[in-house]
Amino acid sequence: MNENEKKRSGVETTTLTQVAPEEKKGWIEMAFLHAGVMISVPSMLIGGLLASAMPLTQALLAGCIGYALVIVFTCLGGMEGSDLSVPACVILQSSYGKAGSRYLNSLFFTISMLGWFGVNTAVCGSAFTNLMANSFGIHVPEVVSILIWGTIMLVTAVYGINAIGKINTLAVPALLIVCVVGCYLALRNNGTANLNAQTETTMTLVQGITLTTGFMSMQTMTVADFSRYQKNRGDTLKSTVFGVLPAGILMLVIGILMAKAVGQYDVSQVLCDVGLPILGMVVLILAAWTTNTSNAYLAGINLVNILKLKDEKRAMVTLIAGAIGTILAVLGIMNQFEGFITWLGAAFAPMGGVMLSDYWLLRKGTASKWEPVEGFVWYGIISWLAGFVMNIFVTDGLVLVQSIALSGLLYYVLCKALKKDASLLS
């Protein structure tokens, strides 16, 4: 397929190579993409969990501080992507080596992303089946629902960044409006008396912040897979801050208010309860679509790295891998897999700590000083492993910040002590 045919097909073909200047995008489109990831049922779940464990004002404070911390690290990772114009798995070739990036970083990314794609597809299919039966009296087998929505979300991921951007640009405003309407209707029907009801405090402020940051830990790294399409650091900062923060906090607030007022954090279910099942279905489907498409897309990028394929093969491996994830969801295997991929999530914050340390501390944030390394960079892997172990066994304090700091500082100290790239460190 020549360049003209690639453009006409609409399928993204830039995977591991640098994004050309003419392919770069405006910050507003990328902000919608970030917002689409944030507008999801799990985002509202965080609010619901906080609301059930602490008073209203403390829950809001914990969520806002947590998202603010995530924004800082996400902006740093995003600027790496825009500076270098390559995805995270390529950026990591400097701090983990090409082999480390392929067999450690990308393998973890792929398993986690495909795992969550399958889990979310199964949840979406099950909810769609229940919604059709309870609200319309139509029986749609759960297997059929999973196949339908898995296929729709997968096709969007196959087309790549342009298709994902268009879906999010259309879906995000609609989702925001419907979510706000649902929240208003629930409060109108149930009143606000429960908002200030006494709640037994079973979670400290620090634990609440940790819960919020844990939900977003992977984004501190995967943001580069999208920000490589940004024109400069300024656009990256704007798209990240205005994409993640408003949408994230709105979902958090809705989850908290719903949990306090009606005992149900999921606004799609609340809409069904107040007699608006169609709006509930719109929220459920669009929220799953905008979030889950990114999972399959990111898995495809990392599979190209693992298998050492040409850039244009991303669409093919995304299709195959996503189909496998959908089939596993149909078979019900994903229910057994969720605990494992949740545990795997502890790996990403320290992985990002090494990446950020390599670029911002070791290379002073200068793109011209960045270069890939052959083989494995063992002090990068050792530093990541230290943060990973701490993430698993140390549950007190701000776990995200602690693991990023430990891995990043250990990597920096080891590089200085071992004189990695002496000309660079002089």
mmCIF file with all atom_site columns, C-alpha atoms in Angstrom, residues 166-176:
data_model
loop_
_atom_site.group_PDB
_atom_site.id
_atom_site.type_symbol
_atom_site.label_atom_id
_atom_site.label_alt_id
_atom_site.label_comp_id
_atom_site.label_asym_id
_atom_site.label_entity_id
_atom_site.label_seq_id
_atom_site.pdbx_PDB_ins_code
_atom_site.Cartn_x
_atom_site.Cartn_y
_atom_site.Cartn_z
_atom_site.occupancy
_atom_site.B_iso_or_equiv
_atom_site.pdbx_formal_charge
_atom_site.auth_seq_id
_atom_site.auth_comp_id
_atom_site.auth_asym_id
_atom_site.auth_atom_id
_atom_site.pdbx_PDB_model_num
ATOM 1  C CA . LYS A 1 166 ? -13.749 11.746 16.025 1.00 0.00 ? 166 LYS A CA 1
ATOM 2  C CA . ILE A 1 167 ? -15.669 9.391  18.314 1.00 0.00 ? 167 ILE A CA 1
ATOM 3  C CA . ASN A 1 168 ? -14.535 11.310 21.389 1.00 0.00 ? 168 ASN A CA 1
ATOM 4  C CA . THR A 1 169 ? -15.246 14.730 19.877 1.00 0.00 ? 169 THR A CA 1
ATOM 5  C CA . LEU A 1 170 ? -18.833 13.650 19.223 1.00 0.00 ? 170 LEU A CA 1
ATOM 6  C CA . ALA A 1 171 ? -19.392 11.537 22.323 1.00 0.00 ? 171 ALA A CA 1
ATOM 7  C CA . VAL A 1 172 ? -17.830 13.629 25.094 1.00 0.00 ? 172 VAL A CA 1
ATOM 8  C CA . PRO A 1 173 ? -20.216 16.634 24.907 1.00 0.00 ? 173 PRO A CA 1
ATOM 9  C CA . ALA A 1 174 ? -23.213 14.280 24.738 1.00 0.00 ? 174 ALA A CA 1
ATOM 10 C CA . LEU A 1 175 ? -21.938 12.266 27.698 1.00 0.00 ? 175 LEU A CA 1
ATOM 11 C CA . LEU A 1 176 ? -21.297 15.356 29.796 1.00 0.00 ? 176 LEU A CA 1
#
